[in-house]
PDB file of C-alpha atoms and ligand atoms in Angstrom:
ATOM      1  CA  UNK A  20      -2.349 -58.976  54.949  1.00 92.00           C
ATOM      2  CA  UNK A  21      -0.086 -60.819  57.345  1.00 96.00           C
ATOM      3  CA  UNK A  22       3.672 -60.837  57.875  1.00 97.00           C
ATOM      4  CA  UNK A  23       6.104 -63.585  58.808  1.00 98.00           C
ATOM      5  CA  UNK A  24       9.792 -63.692  59.637  1.00 98.00           C
ATOM      6  CA  UNK A  25      12.242 -65.856  57.780  1.00 98.00           C
ATOM      7  CA  UNK A  26      15.982 -66.338  58.088  1.00 98.00           C
ATOM      8  CA  UNK A  27      18.013 -67.627  55.167  1.00 98.00           C
ATOM      9  CA  UNK A  28      20.396 -69.628  57.328  1.00 98.00           C
ATOM     10  CA  UNK A  29      24.219 -69.824  57.133  1.00 98.00           C
ATOM     11  CA  UNK A  30      24.064 -72.971  54.936  1.00 98.00           C
ATOM     12  CA  UNK A  31      21.906 -71.062  52.413  1.00 98.00           C
ATOM     13  CA  UNK A  32      24.467 -68.229  52.260  1.00 98.00           C
ATOM     14  CA  UNK A  33      27.458 -70.638  52.113  1.00 98.00           C
ATOM     15  CA  UNK A  34      25.913 -72.604  49.252  1.00 98.00           C
ATOM     16  CA  UNK A  35      25.171 -69.347  47.356  1.00 98.00           C
ATOM     17  CA  UNK A  36      21.478 -70.158  47.268  1.00 98.00           C
ATOM     18  CA  UNK A  37      20.110 -66.858  48.593  1.00 98.00           C
ATOM     19  CA  UNK A  38      19.111 -65.686  45.095  1.00 98.00           C
ATOM     20  CA  UNK A  39      17.400 -68.973  44.220  1.00 98.00           C
ATOM     21  CA  UNK A  40      15.478 -69.051  47.499  1.00 98.00           C
ATOM     22  CA  UNK A  41      14.430 -65.387  47.286  1.00 98.00           C
ATOM     23  CA  UNK A  42      13.275 -65.985  43.697  1.00 98.00           C
ATOM     24  CA  UNK A  43      11.065 -68.861  44.848  1.00 98.00           C
ATOM     25  CA  UNK A  44       9.706 -66.784  47.738  1.00 98.00           C
ATOM     26  CA  UNK A  45       8.809 -63.841  45.465  1.00 98.00           C
ATOM     27  CA  UNK A  46       7.322 -66.080  42.759  1.00 98.00           C
ATOM     28  CA  UNK A  47       5.048 -67.575  45.425  1.00 98.00           C
ATOM     29  CA  UNK A  48       3.602 -64.097  46.029  1.00 98.00           C
ATOM     30  CA  UNK A  49       5.457 -62.898  49.116  1.00 98.00           C
ATOM     31  CA  UNK A  50       6.646 -59.289  49.234  1.00 97.00           C
ATOM     32  CA  UNK A  51       9.864 -58.416  51.028  1.00 97.00           C
ATOM     33  CA  UNK A  52       9.126 -55.787  53.689  1.00 96.00           C
ATOM     34  CA  UNK A  53      12.609 -55.807  55.274  1.00 97.00           C
ATOM     35  CA  UNK A  54      15.844 -57.677  54.581  1.00 98.00           C
ATOM     36  CA  UNK A  55      19.467 -57.585  55.731  1.00 97.00           C
ATOM     37  CA  UNK A  56      22.603 -59.683  55.866  1.00 98.00           C
ATOM     38  CA  UNK A  57      23.978 -60.114  59.363  1.00 98.00           C
ATOM     39  CA  UNK A  58      25.974 -62.530  61.495  1.00 98.00           C
ATOM     40  CA  UNK A  59      24.583 -63.800  64.778  1.00 98.00           C
ATOM     41  CA  UNK A  60      26.842 -64.295  67.770  1.00 98.00           C
ATOM     42  CA  UNK A  61      26.364 -67.378  69.935  1.00 98.00           C
ATOM     43  CA  UNK A  62      24.578 -65.114  72.412  1.00 98.00           C
ATOM     44  CA  UNK A  63      22.142 -63.646  69.875  1.00 98.00           C
ATOM     45  CA  UNK A  64      21.495 -67.049  68.258  1.00 98.00           C
ATOM     46  CA  UNK A  65      20.825 -68.487  71.731  1.00 98.00           C
ATOM     47  CA  UNK A  66      18.450 -65.632  72.525  1.00 98.00           C
ATOM     48  CA  UNK A  67      16.568 -66.043  69.225  1.00 97.00           C
ATOM     49  CA  UNK A  68      16.111 -69.775  69.839  1.00 97.00           C
ATOM     50  CA  UNK A  69      15.655 -69.481  73.639  1.00 96.00           C
ATOM     51  CA  UNK A  70      12.418 -71.484  73.410  1.00 94.00           C
ATOM     52  CA  UNK A  71      14.545 -74.515  72.412  1.00 96.00           C
ATOM     53  CA  UNK A  72      17.190 -74.152  75.139  1.00 97.00           C
ATOM     54  CA  UNK A  73      16.223 -77.395  76.896  1.00 98.00           C
ATOM     55  CA  UNK A  74      16.328 -79.435  73.677  1.00 97.00           C
ATOM     56  CA  UNK A  75      19.251 -81.802  73.075  1.00 97.00           C
ATOM     57  CA  UNK A  76      20.059 -80.071  69.774  1.00 97.00           C
ATOM     58  CA  UNK A  77      20.243 -76.544  71.242  1.00 98.00           C
ATOM     59  CA  UNK A  78      24.068 -76.382  71.334  1.00 98.00           C
ATOM     60  CA  UNK A  79      24.319 -77.617  67.747  1.00 98.00           C
ATOM     61  CA  UNK A  80      21.628 -75.157  66.638  1.00 98.00           C
ATOM     62  CA  UNK A  81      23.388 -72.178  68.250  1.00 98.00           C
ATOM     63  CA  UNK A  82      26.759 -73.255  66.836  1.00 98.00           C
ATOM     64  CA  UNK A  83      25.316 -73.583  63.327  1.00 98.00           C
ATOM     65  CA  UNK A  84      23.284 -70.359  63.366  1.00 98.00           C
ATOM     66  CA  UNK A  85      26.358 -68.374  64.474  1.00 98.00           C
ATOM     67  CA  UNK A  86      28.708 -70.127  62.012  1.00 98.00           C
ATOM     68  CA  UNK A  87      28.387 -67.529  59.230  1.00 98.00           C
ATOM     69  CA  UNK A  88      26.234 -64.754  57.828  1.00 98.00           C
ATOM     70  CA  UNK A  89      22.479 -65.176  57.490  1.00 98.00           C
ATOM     71  CA  UNK A  90      19.713 -63.142  55.829  1.00 98.00           C
ATOM     72  CA  UNK A  91      16.645 -62.361  57.960  1.00 98.00           C
ATOM     73  CA  UNK A  92      13.610 -60.999  56.113  1.00 98.00           C
ATOM     74  CA  UNK A  93      10.103 -59.891  56.955  1.00 98.00           C
ATOM     75  CA  UNK A  94       7.682 -61.184  54.325  1.00 98.00           C
ATOM     76  CA  UNK A  95       4.150 -60.035  53.605  1.00 97.00           C
ATOM     77  CA  UNK A  96       1.276 -61.933  52.013  1.00 97.00           C
ATOM     78  CA  UNK A  97      -2.249 -62.980  52.851  1.00 97.00           C
ATOM     79  CA  UNK A  98      -1.990 -65.951  55.233  1.00 98.00           C
ATOM     80  CA  UNK A  99       1.804 -65.425  55.291  1.00 98.00           C
ATOM     81  CA  UNK A 100       2.680 -67.586  58.318  1.00 98.00           C
ATOM     82  CA  UNK A 101       0.892 -70.725  57.160  1.00 98.00           C
ATOM     83  CA  UNK A 102       1.675 -70.273  53.464  1.00 98.00           C
ATOM     84  CA  UNK A 103       5.372 -69.748  54.163  1.00 98.00           C
ATOM     85  CA  UNK A 104       5.582 -72.912  56.258  1.00 98.00           C
ATOM     86  CA  UNK A 105       3.981 -74.766  53.358  1.00 98.00           C
ATOM     87  CA  UNK A 106       6.542 -73.295  50.964  1.00 98.00           C
ATOM     88  CA  UNK A 107       9.537 -74.306  53.104  1.00 98.00           C
ATOM     89  CA  UNK A 108       8.305 -77.823  53.966  1.00 98.00           C
ATOM     90  CA  UNK A 109       8.942 -80.036  56.997  1.00 98.00           C
ATOM     91  CA  UNK A 110      11.879 -79.352  59.355  1.00 97.00           C
ATOM     92  CA  UNK A 111      13.510 -82.573  58.192  1.00 97.00           C
ATOM     93  CA  UNK A 112      14.140 -82.297  54.419  1.00 97.00           C
ATOM     94  CA  UNK A 113      13.703 -86.083  54.118  1.00 97.00           C
ATOM     95  CA  UNK A 114      10.068 -85.561  55.168  1.00 98.00           C
ATOM     96  CA  UNK A 115       9.471 -82.366  53.175  1.00 98.00           C
ATOM     97  CA  UNK A 116       7.097 -82.396  50.205  1.00 98.00           C
ATOM     98  CA  UNK A 117       8.432 -82.262  46.639  1.00 98.00           C
ATOM     99  CA  UNK A 118       8.987 -78.716  45.418  1.00 97.00           C
ATOM    100  CA  UNK A 119       9.414 -77.200  48.880  1.00 98.00           C
ATOM    101  CA  UNK A 120      12.528 -75.151  49.636  1.00 98.00           C
ATOM    102  CA  UNK A 121      13.880 -77.648  52.147  1.00 98.00           C
ATOM    103  CA  UNK A 122      13.235 -80.611  49.851  1.00 98.00           C
ATOM    104  CA  UNK A 123      15.058 -78.816  47.060  1.00 98.00           C
ATOM    105  CA  UNK A 124      18.027 -77.447  48.977  1.00 98.00           C
ATOM    106  CA  UNK A 125      18.406 -78.658  52.584  1.00 98.00           C
ATOM    107  CA  UNK A 126      20.843 -81.320  53.792  1.00 96.00           C
ATOM    108  CA  UNK A 127      19.513 -82.197  57.245  1.00 97.00           C
ATOM    109  CA  UNK A 128      17.173 -81.255  60.105  1.00 97.00           C
ATOM    110  CA  UNK A 129      19.865 -79.016  61.546  1.00 96.00           C
ATOM    111  CA  UNK A 130      21.089 -77.450  58.309  1.00 98.00           C
ATOM    112  CA  UNK A 131      17.735 -76.804  56.709  1.00 98.00           C
ATOM    113  CA  UNK A 132      18.286 -73.584  54.713  1.00 98.00           C
ATOM    114  CA  UNK A 133      15.428 -71.473  56.111  1.00 98.00           C
ATOM    115  CA  UNK A 134      13.569 -70.572  59.263  1.00 98.00           C
ATOM    116  CA  UNK A 135       9.870 -69.631  59.232  1.00 98.00           C
ATOM    117  CA  UNK A 136       7.831 -68.262  62.150  1.00 98.00           C
ATOM    118  CA  UNK A 137       5.301 -70.767  63.501  1.00 97.00           C
ATOM    119  CA  UNK A 138       2.579 -68.260  64.496  1.00 97.00           C
ATOM    120  CA  UNK A 139       1.518 -64.651  63.990  1.00 97.00           C
ATOM    121  CA  UNK A 140       2.565 -63.757  67.539  1.00 97.00           C
ATOM    122  CA  UNK A 141       6.001 -65.307  67.086  1.00 97.00           C
ATOM    123  CA  UNK A 142       6.362 -63.545  63.724  1.00 97.00           C
ATOM    124  CA  UNK A 143       5.985 -60.205  65.536  1.00 96.00           C
ATOM    125  CA  UNK A 144       8.427 -61.172  68.300  1.00 97.00           C
ATOM    126  CA  UNK A 145      10.986 -62.544  65.832  1.00 97.00           C
ATOM    127  CA  UNK A 146      10.644 -59.560  63.469  1.00 97.00           C
ATOM    128  CA  UNK A 147      11.409 -57.105  66.262  1.00 96.00           C
ATOM    129  CA  UNK A 148      14.450 -59.233  67.165  1.00 97.00           C
ATOM    130  CA  UNK A 149      16.057 -58.229  63.846  1.00 98.00           C
ATOM    131  CA  UNK A 150      14.332 -55.028  62.662  1.00 97.00           C
ATOM    132  CA  UNK A 151      13.345 -51.675  64.174  1.00 93.00           C
ATOM    133  CA  UNK A 152       9.900 -50.209  63.535  1.00 89.00           C
ATOM    134  CA  UNK A 153      11.454 -47.690  61.083  1.00 87.00           C
ATOM    135  CA  UNK A 154      12.916 -50.535  59.027  1.00 88.00           C
ATOM    136  CA  UNK A 155       9.534 -52.198  58.617  1.00 87.00           C
ATOM    137  CA  UNK A 156       7.641 -49.230  57.162  1.00 75.00           C
ATOM    138  CA  UNK A 157       6.028 -50.521  53.984  1.00 66.00           C
ATOM    139  CA  UNK A 158       6.996 -47.741  51.591  1.00 55.00           C
ATOM    140  CA  UNK A 159       6.212 -49.551  48.331  1.00 54.00           C
ATOM    141  CA  UNK A 160       3.619 -52.093  49.347  1.00 53.00           C
TER     142      UNK A 160
HETATM  143  P1  CMP B 215      13.782 -73.705  62.699  1.00 73.07           P
HETATM  144  O1  CMP B 215      12.493 -73.633  61.959  1.00 73.07           O
HETATM  145  O2  CMP B 215      14.757 -72.618  62.444  1.00 73.07           O
HETATM  146  O3  CMP B 215      13.480 -73.759  64.268  1.00 73.07           O
HETATM  147  C1  CMP B 215      14.176 -74.548  65.180  1.00 73.07           C
HETATM  148  C2  CMP B 215      15.301 -75.278  64.566  1.00 73.07           C
HETATM  149  O4  CMP B 215      15.882 -76.296  65.323  1.00 73.07           O
HETATM  150  C3  CMP B 215      14.807 -75.987  63.336  1.00 73.07           C
HETATM  151  O5  CMP B 215      14.493 -75.061  62.327  1.00 73.07           O
HETATM  152  C4  CMP B 215      15.936 -76.948  63.031  1.00 73.07           C
HETATM  153  O6  CMP B 215      16.909 -76.376  62.191  1.00 73.07           O
HETATM  154  C5  CMP B 215      16.517 -77.160  64.406  1.00 73.07           C
HETATM  155  N1  CMP B 215      16.289 -78.556  64.784  1.00 73.07           N
HETATM  156  C6  CMP B 215      15.124 -79.154  65.015  1.00 73.07           C
HETATM  157  N2  CMP B 215      15.311 -80.450  65.325  1.00 73.07           N
HETATM  158  C7  CMP B 215      16.644 -80.659  65.264  1.00 73.07           C
HETATM  159  C8  CMP B 215      17.466 -81.785  65.468  1.00 73.07           C
HETATM  160  N3  CMP B 215      16.942 -82.971  65.820  1.00 73.07           N
HETATM  161  N4  CMP B 215      18.796 -81.634  65.325  1.00 73.07           N
HETATM  162  C9  CMP B 215      19.318 -80.431  65.003  1.00 73.07           C
HETATM  163  N5  CMP B 215      18.580 -79.316  64.797  1.00 73.07           N
HETATM  164  C10 CMP B 215      17.262 -79.436  64.921  1.00 73.07           C
END
């Protein structure tokens, strides 16, 4: 079993798509280990995406990710990191495969509904950004 970290981004919450996206995630076989609704500040959004701080879109990314509530979740499944990135599709929804979450729901590269960790190591780092060890105990799984 592997875990990955996702964030249902502020556009997902604003468009009232959290239920639809969670339904798709669960139907694909992921189990929710931890979940909460929270609002990032510019500082916390900047810290989460620090790896992108030199990119031209960093300011826009931080502004967007702190623009409203979001829903981070830790998800568990065999091959979770790779399988979740398949489920969400390419960063740019115009390039995402049919049936993927971004193809179905996202408007643009910037406002693309969901985040998914890009490696097992980053999944661990990103999970501990949002959740304490106590919150990730797998009581039912
Ligand atoms: P995410 O998977 O959350 O990780 C980094 C994010 O940067 C990415 O999703 C996009 O939302 C965002 N991003 C990547 N490229 C661009 C871009 N050209 N313009 C705006 N945002 C971008």
